[in-house]
mmCIF file with all atom_site columns, C-alpha atoms in Angstrom:
data_model
loop_
_atom_site.group_PDB
_atom_site.id
_atom_site.type_symbol
_atom_site.label_atom_id
_atom_site.label_alt_id
_atom_site.label_comp_id
_atom_site.label_asym_id
_atom_site.label_entity_id
_atom_site.label_seq_id
_atom_site.pdbx_PDB_ins_code
_atom_site.Cartn_x
_atom_site.Cartn_y
_atom_site.Cartn_z
_atom_site.occupancy
_atom_site.B_iso_or_equiv
_atom_site.pdbx_formal_charge
_atom_site.auth_seq_id
_atom_site.auth_comp_id
_atom_site.auth_asym_id
_atom_site.auth_atom_id
_atom_site.pdbx_PDB_model_num
ATOM 1  C CA . MET O 1 1  ? 15.360  -2.429  5.011  1.00 47.00 ? 75  MET O CA 1
ATOM 2  C CA . SER O 1 2  ? 14.471  -4.845  7.324  1.00 49.00 ? 76  SER O CA 1
ATOM 3  C CA . GLU O 1 3  ? 11.047  -6.309  7.416  1.00 61.00 ? 77  GLU O CA 1
ATOM 4  C CA . ARG O 1 4  ? 8.430   -6.455  4.383  1.00 65.00 ? 78  ARG O CA 1
ATOM 5  C CA . ALA O 1 5  ? 5.550   -3.671  5.281  1.00 76.00 ? 79  ALA O CA 1
ATOM 6  C CA . ALA O 1 6  ? 2.371   -5.520  5.711  1.00 87.00 ? 80  ALA O CA 1
ATOM 7  C CA . PRO O 1 7  ? -0.894  -3.626  4.209  1.00 92.00 ? 81  PRO O CA 1
ATOM 8  C CA . PHE O 1 8  ? -3.389  -2.934  7.148  1.00 94.00 ? 82  PHE O CA 1
ATOM 9  C CA . TYR O 1 9  ? -6.646  -3.777  4.579  1.00 95.00 ? 83  TYR O CA 1
ATOM 10 C CA . CYS O 1 10 ? -7.435  -5.003  1.174  1.00 96.00 ? 84  CYS O CA 1
ATOM 11 C CA . PRO O 1 11 ? -7.807  -1.973  -1.088 1.00 95.00 ? 85  PRO O CA 1
ATOM 12 C CA . TYR O 1 12 ? -10.283 -3.621  -2.908 1.00 96.00 ? 86  TYR O CA 1
ATOM 13 C CA . CYS O 1 13 ? -13.204 -4.452  0.234  1.00 97.00 ? 87  CYS O CA 1
ATOM 14 C CA . GLY O 1 14 ? -11.962 -2.812  3.254  1.00 96.00 ? 88  GLY O CA 1
ATOM 15 C CA . GLU O 1 15 ? -11.467 -6.040  5.102  1.00 97.00 ? 89  GLU O CA 1
ATOM 16 C CA . GLU O 1 16 ? -8.360  -6.917  7.505  1.00 96.00 ? 90  GLU O CA 1
ATOM 17 C CA . ASP O 1 17 ? -8.132  -10.953 6.721  1.00 96.00 ? 91  ASP O CA 1
ATOM 18 C CA . LEU O 1 18 ? -5.113  -10.771 4.591  1.00 96.00 ? 92  LEU O CA 1
ATOM 19 C CA . ARG O 1 19 ? -2.713  -13.562 4.157  1.00 95.00 ? 93  ARG O CA 1
ATOM 20 C CA . PRO O 1 20 ? 0.895   -13.016 2.117  1.00 94.00 ? 94  PRO O CA 1
ATOM 21 C CA . GLY O 1 21 ? 0.170   -14.521 -1.483 1.00 93.00 ? 95  GLY O CA 1
ATOM 22 C CA . GLU O 1 22 ? 2.478   -17.462 -2.690 1.00 91.00 ? 96  GLU O CA 1
ATOM 23 C CA . GLN O 1 23 ? 3.278   -15.063 -5.977 1.00 89.00 ? 97  GLN O CA 1
ATOM 24 C CA . GLY O 1 24 ? 6.457   -13.585 -4.437 1.00 86.00 ? 98  GLY O CA 1
ATOM 25 C CA . HIS O 1 25 ? 7.413   -10.405 -2.689 1.00 87.00 ? 99  HIS O CA 1
ATOM 26 C CA . GLY O 1 26 ? 4.632   -7.830  -2.103 1.00 90.00 ? 100 GLY O CA 1
ATOM 27 C CA . ALA O 1 27 ? 1.827   -10.278 -3.202 1.00 94.00 ? 101 ALA O CA 1
ATOM 28 C CA . TRP O 1 28 ? -1.108  -10.662 -0.786 1.00 95.00 ? 102 TRP O CA 1
ATOM 29 C CA . GLU O 1 29 ? -4.675  -12.413 -0.743 1.00 97.00 ? 103 GLU O CA 1
ATOM 30 C CA . CYS O 1 30 ? -7.928  -11.423 0.796  1.00 97.00 ? 104 CYS O CA 1
ATOM 31 C CA . ALA O 1 31 ? -9.993  -13.851 2.257  1.00 97.00 ? 105 ALA O CA 1
ATOM 32 C CA . ALA O 1 32 ? -13.233 -11.501 2.491  1.00 97.00 ? 106 ALA O CA 1
ATOM 33 C CA . CYS O 1 33 ? -13.296 -10.875 -1.268 1.00 97.00 ? 107 CYS O CA 1
ATOM 34 C CA . ASN O 1 34 ? -11.042 -13.743 -2.630 1.00 97.00 ? 108 ASN O CA 1
ATOM 35 C CA . ARG O 1 35 ? -9.102  -11.535 -4.422 1.00 97.00 ? 109 ARG O CA 1
ATOM 36 C CA . ALA O 1 36 ? -5.136  -11.112 -4.922 1.00 96.00 ? 110 ALA O CA 1
ATOM 37 C CA . PHE O 1 37 ? -2.906  -8.267  -5.146 1.00 95.00 ? 111 PHE O CA 1
ATOM 38 C CA . GLN O 1 38 ? 0.606   -6.686  -5.234 1.00 93.00 ? 112 GLN O CA 1
ATOM 39 C CA . LEU O 1 39 ? 1.725   -3.765  -3.618 1.00 90.00 ? 113 LEU O CA 1
ATOM 40 C CA . LYS O 1 40 ? 5.349   -2.528  -4.959 1.00 87.00 ? 114 LYS O CA 1
ATOM 41 C CA . PHE O 1 41 ? 7.453   0.215   -3.829 1.00 85.00 ? 115 PHE O CA 1
ATOM 42 C CA . LEU O 1 42 ? 7.811   2.704   -6.958 1.00 86.00 ? 116 LEU O CA 1
ATOM 43 C CA . GLY O 1 43 ? 10.314  5.118   -5.973 1.00 88.00 ? 117 GLY O CA 1
ATOM 44 C CA . LEU O 1 44 ? 10.590  8.701   -4.404 1.00 89.00 ? 118 LEU O CA 1
ATOM 45 C CA . LEU O 1 45 ? 9.210   11.751  -5.868 1.00 89.00 ? 119 LEU O CA 1
ATOM 46 C CA . ALA O 1 46 ? 11.322  14.054  -7.257 1.00 90.00 ? 120 ALA O CA 1
ATOM 47 C CA . ARG O 1 47 ? 9.852   17.032  -5.096 1.00 82.00 ? 121 ARG O CA 1
ATOM 48 C CA . GLY O 1 48 ? 9.184   16.983  -1.782 1.00 67.00 ? 122 GLY O CA 1
ATOM 49 C CA . LEU O 1 49 ? 5.679   17.639  -0.121 1.00 64.00 ? 123 LEU O CA 1
ATOM 50 C CA . HIS O 1 50 ? 6.675   20.906  1.348  1.00 64.00 ? 124 HIS O CA 1
ATOM 51 C CA . GLN O 1 51 ? 7.196   21.973  -2.223 1.00 61.00 ? 125 GLN O CA 1
ATOM 52 C CA . ALA O 1 52 ? 3.884   21.233  -3.485 1.00 55.00 ? 126 ALA O CA 1
ATOM 53 C CA . ALA O 1 53 ? 1.915   22.833  -0.827 1.00 58.00 ? 127 ALA O CA 1
ATOM 54 C CA . ASP O 1 54 ? 4.373   26.385  -1.250 1.00 62.00 ? 128 ASP O CA 1
ATOM 55 C CA . ASN O 1 55 ? 2.950   25.873  -4.980 1.00 60.00 ? 129 ASN O CA 1
ATOM 56 C CA . GLY O 1 56 ? -0.588  26.186  -4.311 1.00 63.00 ? 130 GLY O CA 1
ATOM 57 C CA . GLY O 1 57 ? -1.297  22.762  -3.467 1.00 60.00 ? 131 GLY O CA 1
ATOM 58 C CA . GLU O 1 58 ? -3.364  21.997  -0.134 1.00 61.00 ? 132 GLU O CA 1
ATOM 59 C CA . GLU O 1 59 ? -1.546  20.765  2.883  1.00 59.00 ? 133 GLU O CA 1
ATOM 60 C CA . SER O 1 60 ? -3.208  18.387  5.336  1.00 56.00 ? 134 SER O CA 1
ATOM 61 C CA . ILE O 1 61 ? -3.010  19.282  9.006  1.00 57.00 ? 135 ILE O CA 1
#
């Protein structure tokens, strides 16, 4: 991967005033609600999105 992806808004308050956190890779701090959070990529799902839609799941357009 090239650069790390940055979140566009805080998952708690929705504000966009985010800064990288000091806790390490994936850590972010929100200046609006004074919360710190960490984002982490867990992996790929075993089944694809098209397979879920074929099994009765709703597909967004």
